[in-house]
mmCIF file of C-alpha atoms and ligand atoms in Angstrom:
data_model
loop_
_atom_site.group_PDB
_atom_site.id
_atom_site.type_symbol
_atom_site.label_atom_id
_atom_site.label_comp_id
_atom_site.label_asym_id
_atom_site.label_seq_id
_atom_site.Cartn_x
_atom_site.Cartn_y
_atom_site.Cartn_z
ATOM 1 C CA UNK V 1 -48.427 -31.461 2.675
ATOM 2 C CA UNK V 2 -51.039 -32.588 5.312
ATOM 3 C CA UNK V 3 -52.432 -29.382 6.918
ATOM 4 C CA UNK V 4 -52.976 -29.227 10.245
ATOM 5 C CA UNK V 5 -55.835 -26.382 10.440
ATOM 6 C CA UNK V 6 -56.089 -23.204 12.127
ATOM 7 C CA UNK V 7 -59.485 -24.871 13.423
ATOM 8 C CA UNK V 8 -57.955 -26.920 15.923
ATOM 9 C CA UNK V 9 -55.843 -23.926 17.366
ATOM 10 C CA UNK V 10 -58.555 -23.606 20.331
ATOM 11 C CA UNK V 11 -57.027 -20.407 21.806
ATOM 12 C CA UNK V 12 -57.064 -17.571 19.913
ATOM 13 C CA UNK V 13 -54.494 -14.547 18.156
ATOM 14 C CA UNK V 14 -53.536 -12.849 20.905
ATOM 15 C CA UNK V 15 -52.872 -14.799 23.719
ATOM 16 C CA UNK V 16 -49.355 -15.280 23.874
ATOM 17 C CA UNK V 17 -49.083 -18.584 24.915
ATOM 18 C CA UNK V 18 -51.457 -19.959 21.854
ATOM 19 C CA UNK V 19 -49.276 -17.566 19.846
ATOM 20 C CA UNK V 20 -45.876 -19.154 20.502
ATOM 21 C CA UNK V 21 -47.228 -22.998 20.317
ATOM 22 C CA UNK V 22 -48.858 -22.173 16.611
ATOM 23 C CA UNK V 23 -45.978 -20.494 15.613
ATOM 24 C CA UNK V 24 -43.529 -23.498 17.073
ATOM 25 C CA UNK V 25 -45.957 -26.526 15.755
ATOM 26 C CA UNK V 26 -45.719 -24.659 12.486
ATOM 27 C CA UNK V 27 -42.520 -23.781 12.120
ATOM 28 C CA UNK V 28 -41.912 -27.325 13.177
ATOM 29 C CA UNK V 29 -44.143 -28.821 10.190
ATOM 30 C CA UNK V 30 -42.723 -27.315 7.403
ATOM 31 C CA UNK V 31 -38.958 -26.965 8.516
ATOM 32 C CA UNK V 32 -37.975 -28.046 5.198
ATOM 33 C CA UNK V 33 -40.580 -26.603 3.078
ATOM 34 C CA UNK V 34 -40.234 -24.695 -0.012
ATOM 35 C CA UNK V 35 -40.987 -20.894 -0.062
ATOM 36 C CA UNK V 36 -44.326 -21.959 -2.425
ATOM 37 C CA UNK V 37 -45.797 -24.263 -0.018
ATOM 38 C CA UNK V 38 -45.432 -21.759 3.215
ATOM 39 C CA UNK V 39 -47.241 -19.236 1.343
ATOM 40 C CA UNK V 40 -49.266 -21.226 -0.149
ATOM 41 C CA UNK V 41 -50.798 -22.669 3.562
ATOM 42 C CA UNK V 42 -50.211 -19.189 5.462
ATOM 43 C CA UNK V 43 -52.423 -16.984 2.335
ATOM 44 C CA UNK V 44 -54.713 -20.133 1.562
ATOM 45 C CA UNK V 45 -55.483 -21.740 5.043
ATOM 46 C CA UNK V 46 -53.358 -20.934 8.251
ATOM 47 C CA UNK V 47 -54.768 -16.878 7.755
ATOM 48 C CA UNK V 48 -57.377 -16.480 5.452
ATOM 49 C CA UNK V 49 -58.358 -12.642 4.428
ATOM 50 C CA UNK V 50 -55.797 -12.726 7.779
ATOM 51 C CA UNK V 51 -52.827 -11.997 6.503
ATOM 52 C CA UNK V 52 -50.380 -8.769 4.919
ATOM 53 C CA UNK V 53 -47.019 -9.091 2.776
ATOM 54 C CA UNK V 54 -44.433 -5.688 3.803
ATOM 55 C CA UNK V 55 -42.679 -5.248 1.549
ATOM 56 C CA UNK V 56 -40.116 -2.189 1.043
ATOM 57 C CA UNK V 57 -40.077 -2.550 -2.780
ATOM 58 C CA UNK V 58 -36.202 -3.012 -2.542
ATOM 59 C CA UNK V 59 -33.101 -5.073 -3.862
ATOM 60 C CA UNK V 60 -34.409 -8.925 -3.500
ATOM 61 C CA UNK V 61 -38.533 -7.935 -3.167
ATOM 62 C CA UNK V 62 -39.665 -8.817 -6.048
ATOM 63 C CA UNK V 63 -39.471 -12.752 -6.180
ATOM 64 C CA UNK V 64 -41.724 -12.411 -2.992
ATOM 65 C CA UNK V 65 -43.836 -10.132 -4.148
ATOM 66 C CA UNK V 66 -44.610 -12.136 -7.772
ATOM 67 C CA UNK V 67 -44.843 -15.379 -5.492
ATOM 68 C CA UNK V 68 -47.718 -14.141 -3.670
ATOM 69 C CA UNK V 69 -49.565 -12.793 -6.577
ATOM 70 C CA UNK V 70 -49.663 -16.346 -8.395
ATOM 71 C CA UNK V 71 -51.258 -17.386 -5.154
ATOM 72 C CA UNK V 72 -52.658 -14.674 -4.740
ATOM 73 C CA UNK V 73 -52.923 -11.182 -6.366
ATOM 74 C CA UNK V 74 -55.399 -9.699 -4.194
ATOM 75 C CA UNK V 75 -53.449 -10.172 -0.433
ATOM 76 C CA UNK V 76 -52.636 -7.149 0.737
ATOM 77 C CA UNK V 77 -48.922 -5.362 0.766
ATOM 78 C CA UNK V 78 -48.423 -3.464 3.015
ATOM 79 C CA UNK V 79 -45.600 -0.797 1.648
ATOM 80 C CA UNK V 80 -44.236 1.247 4.520
ATOM 81 C CA UNK V 81 -43.813 4.901 2.700
ATOM 82 C CA UNK V 82 -40.929 6.769 5.220
ATOM 83 C CA UNK V 83 -41.085 9.658 3.016
ATOM 84 C CA UNK V 84 -37.559 8.908 3.052
ATOM 85 C CA UNK V 85 -37.593 6.382 -0.513
ATOM 86 C CA UNK V 86 -35.187 6.959 -2.974
ATOM 87 C CA UNK V 87 -37.766 8.125 -6.716
ATOM 88 C CA UNK V 88 -36.448 4.752 -7.997
ATOM 89 C CA UNK V 89 -38.313 3.750 -4.898
ATOM 90 C CA UNK V 90 -41.248 4.529 -5.697
ATOM 91 C CA UNK V 91 -40.959 4.364 -9.082
ATOM 92 C CA UNK V 92 -39.991 0.399 -8.593
ATOM 93 C CA UNK V 93 -43.330 0.290 -6.232
ATOM 94 C CA UNK V 94 -45.273 0.964 -8.882
ATOM 95 C CA UNK V 95 -44.754 -0.973 -12.115
ATOM 96 C CA UNK V 96 -43.718 -4.325 -10.066
ATOM 97 C CA UNK V 97 -47.269 -3.676 -8.815
ATOM 98 C CA UNK V 98 -48.241 -2.965 -12.165
ATOM 99 C CA UNK V 99 -46.702 -6.064 -13.814
ATOM 100 C CA UNK V 100 -47.219 -9.050 -11.080
ATOM 101 C CA UNK V 101 -50.989 -7.573 -11.240
ATOM 102 C CA UNK V 102 -51.385 -6.618 -7.356
ATOM 103 C CA UNK V 103 -54.413 -5.128 -6.591
ATOM 104 C CA UNK V 104 -53.765 -4.278 -2.880
ATOM 105 C CA UNK V 105 -51.007 -2.367 -2.062
ATOM 106 C CA UNK V 106 -51.193 -0.055 0.959
ATOM 107 C CA UNK V 107 -49.560 3.317 0.921
ATOM 108 C CA UNK V 108 -49.042 3.681 4.593
ATOM 109 C CA UNK V 109 -47.368 6.956 5.923
ATOM 110 C CA UNK V 110 -46.197 8.443 9.366
ATOM 111 C CA UNK V 111 -48.746 10.938 11.184
ATOM 112 C CA UNK V 112 -48.593 13.740 10.550
ATOM 113 C CA UNK V 113 -49.110 15.369 13.292
ATOM 114 C CA UNK V 114 -46.298 12.696 14.643
ATOM 115 C CA UNK V 115 -44.034 14.316 11.656
ATOM 116 C CA UNK V 116 -44.386 17.874 12.608
ATOM 117 C CA UNK V 117 -43.522 16.674 16.130
ATOM 118 C CA UNK V 118 -40.867 15.286 16.534
ATOM 119 C CA UNK V 119 -38.687 15.721 12.509
ATOM 120 C CA UNK V 120 -40.642 18.916 11.305
ATOM 121 C CA UNK V 121 -37.050 19.607 9.878
ATOM 122 C CA UNK V 122 -36.953 15.786 8.265
ATOM 123 C CA UNK V 123 -33.660 15.388 10.018
ATOM 124 C CA UNK V 124 -33.901 13.502 12.885
ATOM 125 C CA UNK V 125 -32.195 10.859 10.928
ATOM 126 C CA UNK V 126 -29.249 12.475 11.190
ATOM 127 C CA UNK V 127 -30.115 13.308 14.775
ATOM 128 C CA UNK V 128 -30.992 9.634 15.986
ATOM 129 C CA UNK V 129 -32.055 7.226 13.199
ATOM 130 C CA UNK V 130 -33.493 4.971 16.180
ATOM 131 C CA UNK V 131 -36.046 7.605 17.061
ATOM 132 C CA UNK V 132 -36.430 8.652 13.721
ATOM 133 C CA UNK V 133 -37.205 4.513 12.496
ATOM 134 C CA UNK V 134 -39.988 4.273 14.973
ATOM 135 C CA UNK V 135 -41.538 7.803 13.803
ATOM 136 C CA UNK V 136 -41.262 6.227 9.924
ATOM 137 C CA UNK V 137 -41.398 2.752 9.968
ATOM 138 C CA UNK V 138 -42.330 1.000 13.503
ATOM 139 C CA UNK V 139 -45.083 3.115 14.387
ATOM 140 C CA UNK V 140 -46.742 2.995 11.118
ATOM 141 C CA UNK V 141 -46.282 -0.431 10.588
ATOM 142 C CA UNK V 142 -48.364 -1.230 14.207
ATOM 143 C CA UNK V 143 -51.611 0.643 12.955
ATOM 144 C CA UNK V 144 -51.142 -0.739 9.712
ATOM 145 C CA UNK V 145 -51.619 -4.611 11.242
ATOM 146 C CA UNK V 146 -54.566 -3.940 13.145
ATOM 147 C CA UNK V 147 -56.353 -6.481 12.122
ATOM 148 C CA UNK V 148 -54.307 -9.012 11.190
ATOM 149 C CA UNK V 149 -53.179 -12.232 12.321
ATOM 150 C CA UNK V 150 -49.992 -12.631 11.167
ATOM 151 C CA UNK V 151 -47.526 -10.731 8.565
ATOM 152 C CA UNK V 152 -45.362 -11.964 5.585
ATOM 153 C CA UNK V 153 -41.679 -10.315 5.705
ATOM 154 C CA UNK V 154 -39.020 -11.276 3.126
ATOM 155 C CA UNK V 155 -36.000 -12.101 5.258
ATOM 156 C CA UNK V 156 -33.457 -14.743 4.688
ATOM 157 C CA UNK V 157 -31.114 -16.776 6.838
ATOM 158 C CA UNK V 158 -28.287 -15.351 4.953
ATOM 159 C CA UNK V 159 -28.969 -11.973 4.983
ATOM 160 C CA UNK V 160 -26.878 -12.952 8.692
ATOM 161 C CA UNK V 161 -26.824 -10.952 12.071
ATOM 162 C CA UNK V 162 -30.073 -11.795 14.060
ATOM 163 C CA UNK V 163 -31.341 -13.179 10.913
ATOM 164 C CA UNK V 164 -29.329 -16.726 10.408
ATOM 165 C CA UNK V 165 -31.136 -18.691 12.459
ATOM 166 C CA UNK V 166 -34.774 -17.792 10.916
ATOM 167 C CA UNK V 167 -37.392 -20.189 11.698
ATOM 168 C CA UNK V 168 -40.670 -19.756 8.979
ATOM 169 C CA UNK V 169 -42.985 -19.172 11.331
ATOM 170 C CA UNK V 170 -42.119 -17.057 14.489
ATOM 171 C CA UNK V 171 -44.210 -15.497 17.127
ATOM 172 C CA UNK V 172 -43.775 -11.111 17.462
ATOM 173 C CA UNK V 173 -45.921 -9.370 19.402
ATOM 174 C CA UNK V 174 -49.875 -10.180 18.564
ATOM 175 C CA UNK V 175 -48.423 -11.362 15.406
ATOM 176 C CA UNK V 176 -47.574 -14.552 13.179
ATOM 177 C CA UNK V 177 -44.683 -13.934 10.908
ATOM 178 C CA UNK V 178 -44.386 -15.785 8.651
ATOM 179 C CA UNK V 179 -40.277 -16.287 6.667
ATOM 180 C CA UNK V 180 -40.758 -18.494 3.901
ATOM 181 C CA UNK V 181 -37.432 -16.998 2.094
ATOM 182 C CA UNK V 182 -35.472 -18.120 4.966
ATOM 183 C CA UNK V 183 -32.723 -20.802 2.743
ATOM 184 C CA UNK V 184 -33.082 -18.905 -0.279
ATOM 185 C CA UNK V 185 -29.135 -17.777 -0.893
ATOM 186 C CA UNK V 186 -28.294 -15.093 -3.160
ATOM 187 C CA UNK V 187 -28.074 -17.390 -6.169
ATOM 188 C CA UNK V 188 -31.717 -18.400 -5.474
ATOM 189 C CA UNK V 189 -32.733 -15.148 -5.539
ATOM 190 C CA UNK V 190 -31.193 -14.739 -9.236
ATOM 191 C CA UNK V 191 -32.502 -17.888 -10.715
ATOM 192 C CA UNK V 192 -35.896 -16.653 -9.307
ATOM 193 C CA UNK V 193 -36.233 -13.314 -11.145
ATOM 194 C CA UNK V 194 -33.755 -14.581 -14.696
ATOM 195 C CA UNK V 195 -36.538 -17.746 -15.015
ATOM 196 C CA UNK V 196 -39.698 -15.213 -14.220
ATOM 197 C CA UNK V 197 -37.760 -12.182 -16.363
ATOM 198 C CA UNK V 198 -38.722 -9.569 -12.676
ATOM 199 C CA UNK V 199 -37.634 -6.430 -13.333
ATOM 200 C CA UNK V 200 -34.312 -5.246 -10.717
ATOM 201 C CA UNK V 201 -35.018 -2.726 -9.115
ATOM 202 C CA UNK V 202 -33.061 0.615 -10.926
ATOM 203 C CA UNK V 203 -30.180 0.738 -8.328
ATOM 204 C CA UNK V 204 -29.014 -2.720 -7.958
ATOM 205 C CA UNK V 205 -27.270 -1.894 -10.499
ATOM 206 C CA UNK V 206 -25.521 0.961 -8.903
ATOM 207 C CA UNK V 207 -23.710 -1.058 -6.483
ATOM 208 C CA UNK V 208 -26.796 -0.734 -3.963
ATOM 209 C CA UNK V 209 -27.418 -4.556 -2.675
ATOM 210 C CA UNK V 210 -29.741 -4.250 -0.467
ATOM 211 C CA UNK V 211 -31.903 -0.949 -0.759
ATOM 212 C CA UNK V 212 -34.032 1.124 2.387
ATOM 213 C CA UNK V 213 -34.807 5.297 2.910
ATOM 214 C CA UNK V 214 -31.759 7.389 0.953
ATOM 215 C CA UNK V 215 -30.389 9.496 4.518
ATOM 216 C CA UNK V 216 -29.750 5.860 5.473
ATOM 217 C CA UNK V 217 -29.017 3.284 2.425
ATOM 218 C CA UNK V 218 -25.342 3.169 0.569
ATOM 219 C CA UNK V 219 -23.306 1.420 -2.347
ATOM 220 C CA UNK V 220 -22.190 -1.853 -0.817
ATOM 221 C CA UNK V 221 -18.788 -3.253 -2.426
ATOM 222 C CA UNK V 222 -19.049 -7.144 -4.676
ATOM 223 C CA UNK V 223 -17.439 -8.778 -1.303
ATOM 224 C CA UNK V 224 -19.624 -6.869 1.281
ATOM 225 C CA UNK V 225 -22.304 -8.845 2.993
ATOM 226 C CA UNK V 226 -25.446 -7.807 1.145
ATOM 227 C CA UNK V 227 -27.137 -4.880 4.394
ATOM 228 C CA UNK V 228 -23.188 -3.433 4.420
ATOM 229 C CA UNK V 229 -25.112 -0.713 2.936
ATOM 230 C CA UNK V 230 -27.060 0.138 5.489
ATOM 231 C CA UNK V 231 -26.483 3.079 8.123
ATOM 232 C CA UNK V 232 -23.109 3.055 7.504
ATOM 233 C CA UNK V 233 -20.318 3.512 10.055
ATOM 234 C CA UNK V 234 -23.523 3.145 13.146
ATOM 235 C CA UNK V 235 -23.826 -0.127 14.703
ATOM 236 C CA UNK V 236 -27.663 -0.399 13.733
ATOM 237 C CA UNK V 237 -28.321 -2.835 11.719
ATOM 238 C CA UNK V 238 -32.421 -2.566 12.253
ATOM 239 C CA UNK V 239 -34.867 -0.682 11.853
ATOM 240 C CA UNK V 240 -36.727 -2.237 14.509
ATOM 241 C CA UNK V 241 -39.916 -3.826 12.564
ATOM 242 C CA UNK V 242 -38.273 -7.070 13.238
ATOM 243 C CA UNK V 243 -36.458 -6.051 16.422
ATOM 244 C CA UNK V 244 -40.223 -4.784 17.942
ATOM 245 C CA UNK V 245 -43.240 -6.702 18.462
ATOM 246 C CA UNK V 246 -45.045 -5.995 16.309
HETATM 247 S S1 SF4 M 1 -33.645 4.225 8.123
HETATM 248 FE FE1 SF4 M 1 -33.193 6.127 8.349
HETATM 249 S S2 SF4 M 1 -34.723 7.907 6.882
HETATM 250 FE FE2 SF4 M 1 -35.661 5.740 7.139
HETATM 251 S S3 SF4 M 1 -36.586 6.026 9.083
HETATM 252 FE FE3 SF4 M 1 -34.974 5.155 9.984
HETATM 253 S S4 SF4 M 1 -33.458 6.669 10.468
HETATM 254 FE FE4 SF4 M 1 -35.642 6.973 9.120
#
């Protein structure tokens, strides 16, 4: 595939109009490309040294982490440690990092003073889940992405909701988001994991098809949407890192 180099973009990242144009150009250029092509171009050619993967080390995370590790194991991997993760997620994060040889995982915590001021008892999720996600995910991610031009997500069109029309590249705030797995179906994830003998998240066998913080994640029935167990019973479907301009 011929690559349009970053150098041809006259404007710098940070200029909203130029960012939108760059994202649109890349989305069109890679509209029929596979995940590995998209990732290789993003990591090595479009945003070298300026791109991070943001991973929850959840149920579907292993495939994307493996793809990134094969391209460059030193790619920064941002893990938002909300301090509300299942213990199984924290142990899985360590196991996968070791197995895949990822050398630059960055555990990002919420600000201690902000937690003391806004969520001293750790139960903000019960009263205002949006505020809790902002405090523990959105604000920390904004800080962690300072200095990066782009970040990689594992979102897929089959997740539904606002994800059904996702492009491979999109402008968001001062960054470009790279979504290499948009066209993957559940069977593609399963096939990739099996082909590369990747370990499953330990909660998958307990009926959790999508895994976030323990207070807001529940098992789902086999015929439920994959994200049905997230914020069960609430209108909320996203934590905010993909609906804010980050
Ligand atoms: S998912 Fe739940 S516990 Fe985690 S940050 Fe959001 S509201 Fe808080």
